[in-house]
mmCIF file of C-alpha atoms in Angstrom:
data_model
loop_
_atom_site.group_PDB
_atom_site.id
_atom_site.type_symbol
_atom_site.label_atom_id
_atom_site.label_comp_id
_atom_site.label_asym_id
_atom_site.label_seq_id
_atom_site.Cartn_x
_atom_site.Cartn_y
_atom_site.Cartn_z
ATOM 1 C CA GLN A 165 80.673 24.196 183.840
ATOM 2 C CA ILE A 166 82.691 27.502 183.967
ATOM 3 C CA GLN A 167 81.722 28.087 179.977
ATOM 4 C CA SER A 168 78.261 27.634 180.865
ATOM 5 C CA PHE A 169 78.504 30.122 183.724
ATOM 6 C CA PHE A 170 80.108 32.441 181.662
ATOM 7 C CA ALA A 171 77.342 32.157 178.938
ATOM 8 C CA LEU A 172 74.570 32.684 180.893
ATOM 9 C CA THR A 173 76.139 35.626 182.810
ATOM 10 C CA TYR A 174 76.971 37.344 179.127
ATOM 11 C CA GLY A 175 73.213 36.435 178.119
ATOM 12 C CA ALA A 176 71.801 38.333 181.415
ATOM 13 C CA ILE A 177 74.277 41.048 180.575
ATOM 14 C CA VAL A 178 72.918 41.161 176.716
ATOM 15 C CA THR A 179 69.440 41.161 177.724
ATOM 16 C CA GLU A 180 69.838 44.120 180.227
ATOM 17 C CA ILE A 181 71.529 46.264 177.258
ATOM 18 C CA ILE A 182 68.438 45.117 174.867
ATOM 19 C CA SER A 183 65.983 46.508 177.669
ATOM 20 C CA ASP A 184 68.061 49.742 178.004
ATOM 21 C CA SER A 185 68.364 50.449 174.153
ATOM 22 C CA GLN A 186 66.182 52.004 171.944
ATOM 23 C CA THR A 187 67.697 50.576 168.599
ATOM 24 C CA VAL A 188 69.622 47.087 167.524
ATOM 25 C CA GLN A 189 72.103 49.579 166.553
ATOM 26 C CA GLU A 190 72.566 50.706 170.150
ATOM 27 C CA VAL A 191 72.866 47.119 171.527
ATOM 28 C CA ASN A 192 75.484 46.330 168.651
ATOM 29 C CA ASP A 193 77.457 49.508 169.854
ATOM 30 C CA ARG A 194 77.419 48.975 173.725
ATOM 31 C CA LEU A 195 78.474 45.453 173.180
ATOM 32 C CA GLU A 196 81.244 46.745 171.043
ATOM 33 C CA SER A 197 82.031 49.741 173.326
ATOM 34 C CA MET A 198 81.832 47.134 176.570
ATOM 35 C CA GLY A 199 84.662 44.599 174.832
ATOM 36 C CA TYR A 200 86.321 47.865 174.122
ATOM 37 C CA ASN A 201 87.115 48.473 177.555
ATOM 38 C CA ILE A 202 87.790 44.727 178.493
ATOM 39 C CA GLY A 203 90.512 44.724 175.978
ATOM 40 C CA ILE A 204 92.426 47.939 176.789
ATOM 41 C CA ARG A 205 92.869 45.832 179.967
ATOM 42 C CA LEU A 206 93.061 42.645 179.031
ATOM 43 C CA ILE A 207 96.120 43.041 176.768
ATOM 44 C CA ASP A 208 98.667 43.814 179.705
ATOM 45 C CA GLU A 209 97.560 40.100 181.107
ATOM 46 C CA TYR A 210 97.924 38.897 177.667
ATOM 47 C CA HIS A 211 101.505 39.861 177.372
ATOM 48 C CA ALA A 212 102.341 38.709 181.030
ATOM 49 C CA LYS A 213 100.845 35.048 180.177
ATOM 50 C CA SER A 214 102.034 35.044 176.936
ATOM 51 C CA ALA A 215 105.676 35.458 177.458
ATOM 52 C CA VAL A 216 105.438 32.691 179.815
ATOM 53 C CA VAL A 217 103.412 30.197 177.345
ATOM 54 C CA VAL A 218 105.446 31.603 174.138
ATOM 55 C CA GLY A 219 108.615 31.788 175.912
ATOM 56 C CA SER A 220 110.226 34.513 173.539
ATOM 57 C CA GLY A 221 108.498 37.651 175.308
ATOM 58 C CA GLN A 222 109.104 39.303 171.851
ATOM 59 C CA PRO A 223 106.607 41.850 169.906
ATOM 60 C CA CYS A 224 104.803 40.940 167.053
ATOM 61 C CA MET A 225 106.686 42.344 164.147
ATOM 62 C CA THR A 226 103.642 41.900 161.421
ATOM 63 C CA LEU A 227 100.263 41.800 161.251
ATOM 64 C CA LYS A 228 100.412 38.124 160.172
ATOM 65 C CA GLU A 229 102.046 37.459 163.586
ATOM 66 C CA THR A 230 99.482 39.749 165.374
ATOM 67 C CA ALA A 231 96.600 37.680 163.726
ATOM 68 C CA ASP A 232 98.306 34.288 165.019
ATOM 69 C CA ALA A 233 98.406 35.613 168.437
ATOM 70 C CA ILE A 234 94.877 36.854 168.786
ATOM 71 C CA ALA A 235 93.821 33.455 167.378
ATOM 72 C CA LYS A 236 96.251 30.659 168.552
ATOM 73 C CA ILE A 237 96.876 32.291 172.146
ATOM 74 C CA GLY A 238 94.443 35.042 172.636
ATOM 75 C CA PHE A 239 91.427 32.971 172.341
ATOM 76 C CA LYS A 240 92.802 29.945 173.765
ATOM 77 C CA MET A 241 93.945 31.905 177.041
ATOM 78 C CA PHE A 242 90.705 33.770 177.878
ATOM 79 C CA LEU A 243 88.292 31.330 176.420
ATOM 80 C CA GLY A 244 89.904 28.080 176.115
ATOM 81 C CA ILE A 245 89.234 27.843 172.411
ATOM 82 C CA ALA A 246 91.362 28.273 169.454
ATOM 83 C CA CYS A 247 89.982 29.910 165.722
ATOM 84 C CA ASP A 248 91.804 30.062 162.258
ATOM 85 C CA VAL A 249 93.427 32.875 160.634
ATOM 86 C CA ALA A 250 92.501 33.121 156.812
ATOM 87 C CA SER A 251 91.754 35.463 154.175
ATOM 88 C CA PHE A 252 94.361 37.754 154.371
ATOM 89 C CA ALA A 253 94.338 40.472 152.023
ATOM 90 C CA PRO A 254 96.728 40.871 149.253
ATOM 91 C CA ASP A 255 98.011 44.267 150.771
ATOM 92 C CA GLY A 256 98.246 42.725 154.156
ATOM 93 C CA ARG A 257 96.314 44.946 155.965
ATOM 94 C CA SER A 258 93.129 43.165 156.836
ATOM 95 C CA PHE A 259 92.326 39.176 157.756
ATOM 96 C CA SER A 260 89.453 37.167 158.864
ATOM 97 C CA LEU A 261 89.127 35.322 162.392
ATOM 98 C CA TYR A 262 87.351 31.767 162.235
ATOM 99 C CA LEU A 263 85.648 30.759 165.147
ATOM 100 C CA TYR A 264 84.083 27.161 164.687
ATOM 101 C CA ASP A 265 83.303 27.330 168.900
ATOM 102 C CA ASN A 266 81.321 30.234 170.257
ATOM 103 C CA PRO A 267 81.189 29.876 174.144
ATOM 104 C CA LEU A 268 78.897 33.122 174.142
ATOM 105 C CA THR A 269 76.187 31.452 172.289
ATOM 106 C CA THR A 270 75.676 28.432 173.883
ATOM 107 C CA PHE A 271 72.307 29.022 175.048
ATOM 108 C CA VAL A 272 71.398 31.872 172.193
ATOM 109 C CA GLU A 273 69.003 31.655 169.580
ATOM 110 C CA LEU A 274 67.762 35.110 167.714
ATOM 111 C CA PRO A 275 64.458 35.697 167.082
ATOM 112 C CA PRO A 276 62.988 35.718 163.121
ATOM 113 C CA PRO A 277 62.419 39.015 161.816
ATOM 114 C CA GLU A 278 58.648 38.724 162.134
ATOM 115 C CA ASP A 279 59.027 37.949 165.861
ATOM 116 C CA CYS A 280 60.499 41.331 166.666
ATOM 117 C CA GLU A 281 58.972 44.908 167.209
ATOM 118 C CA GLY A 282 59.658 48.221 165.957
ATOM 119 C CA ASN A 283 63.259 49.469 166.155
ATOM 120 C CA MET A 284 64.358 46.067 167.881
ATOM 121 C CA ASP A 285 64.833 43.628 165.293
ATOM 122 C CA LEU A 286 66.983 41.411 167.573
ATOM 123 C CA SER A 287 67.894 39.087 164.123
ATOM 124 C CA GLN A 288 70.143 42.014 163.267
ATOM 125 C CA MET A 289 71.778 42.054 166.388
ATOM 126 C CA GLN A 290 75.471 41.450 166.824
ATOM 127 C CA PHE A 291 75.326 38.933 169.922
ATOM 128 C CA SER A 292 79.036 38.415 170.162
ATOM 129 C CA ASN A 293 80.122 41.947 169.019
ATOM 130 C CA ILE A 294 81.954 42.223 172.261
ATOM 131 C CA TYR A 295 85.044 39.920 170.599
ATOM 132 C CA CYS A 296 84.819 42.823 168.152
ATOM 133 C CA GLY A 297 85.427 45.468 170.673
ATOM 134 C CA VAL A 298 88.075 43.107 172.880
ATOM 135 C CA ILE A 299 90.393 42.775 169.742
ATOM 136 C CA ARG A 300 90.005 46.617 168.872
ATOM 137 C CA GLY A 301 90.836 47.721 172.376
ATOM 138 C CA ALA A 302 93.728 45.224 172.799
ATOM 139 C CA LEU A 303 95.076 46.315 169.332
ATOM 140 C CA GLU A 304 95.126 50.119 170.006
ATOM 141 C CA GLN A 305 96.905 49.563 173.229
ATOM 142 C CA VAL A 306 99.934 48.098 171.135
ATOM 143 C CA ASN A 307 99.191 51.331 168.579
ATOM 144 C CA LEU A 308 97.340 49.535 165.997
ATOM 145 C CA ARG A 309 93.956 50.920 164.728
ATOM 146 C CA VAL A 310 91.300 48.446 163.323
ATOM 147 C CA ASN A 311 88.101 48.129 162.636
ATOM 148 C CA CYS A 312 86.433 44.973 163.537
ATOM 149 C CA SER A 313 83.178 43.184 162.500
ATOM 150 C CA PHE A 314 81.415 39.835 162.477
ATOM 151 C CA VAL A 315 80.829 39.395 158.867
ATOM 152 C CA ARG A 316 79.457 35.941 159.328
ATOM 153 C CA ASP A 317 77.632 34.357 162.117
ATOM 154 C CA VAL A 318 76.169 31.229 163.100
ATOM 155 C CA LEU A 319 73.119 32.746 165.056
ATOM 156 C CA LYS A 320 72.163 33.940 161.738
ATOM 157 C CA GLY A 321 72.477 30.533 159.803
ATOM 158 C CA ASP A 322 76.148 31.017 158.725
ATOM 159 C CA GLU A 323 78.594 27.650 158.698
ATOM 160 C CA VAL A 324 81.204 29.729 160.860
ATOM 161 C CA ASN A 325 81.641 32.898 162.739
ATOM 162 C CA GLU A 326 83.817 35.285 160.997
ATOM 163 C CA ILE A 327 85.415 38.260 162.343
ATOM 164 C CA ARG A 328 87.233 40.774 159.886
ATOM 165 C CA VAL A 329 90.040 42.893 161.422
ATOM 166 C CA GLU A 330 91.268 45.838 158.988
ATOM 167 C CA LEU A 331 94.040 47.430 160.120
ATOM 168 C CA LYS A 332 93.409 51.199 159.919
ATOM 169 C CA GLU A 333 96.636 52.883 160.928
ATOM 170 C CA VAL A 334 99.746 52.287 162.944
ATOM 171 C CA LEU A 335 99.568 54.760 165.762
ATOM 172 C CA ALA A 336 102.916 56.717 166.950
ATOM 173 C CA ASP A 337 104.718 55.437 169.641
ATOM 174 C CA GLY A 338 104.631 56.923 173.161
ATOM 175 C CA ALA A 339 102.925 59.701 175.030
ATOM 176 C CA GLY A 340 101.529 62.535 172.971
ATOM 177 C CA GLU A 341 102.745 66.198 173.211
ATOM 178 C CA ASP A 342 100.844 66.963 176.541
ATOM 179 C CA TYR A 343 102.380 64.310 178.194
ATOM 180 C CA GLN A 344 106.141 64.519 177.344
ATOM 181 C CA GLU A 345 108.456 66.219 179.810
ATOM 182 C CA GLU A 346 110.030 69.436 178.831
#
């Protein structure tokens, strides 16, 4: 029941964003931005709970460990689902997360392009783009700047939802020069 309530509430938020936006890209950007703002706050809860769940309390030392933590702990902790990690790039700087179950899309069908008007071709909407923002925001809080995007989507006819995460930069630890004590 909670997943159904969550899916319906998210659907109502997306509907409101669509009505307030001019283009599908603006909708996608707003969903990602909303997720980013959630992710920068969610990481604290993740750290508090995962130390208890995993038991070690140790930080991830590699991107592979980070990917596994997102897939096996983060998605399970906050959405009640697990996802798989695959397609690690040879340089170890990117990976894919495969979601076989997406609670956000339980009651959703995207309209075909011929049923859309003007700049609002909703068949091109990234309905679950909030996930990309959450991942980006959370990882930025642990000093990893990433690009994150949906590359496959069940709503668009794909067999699985695939989120691609690419490490762009490991950020310097600590406060910037403006915030350091003299």
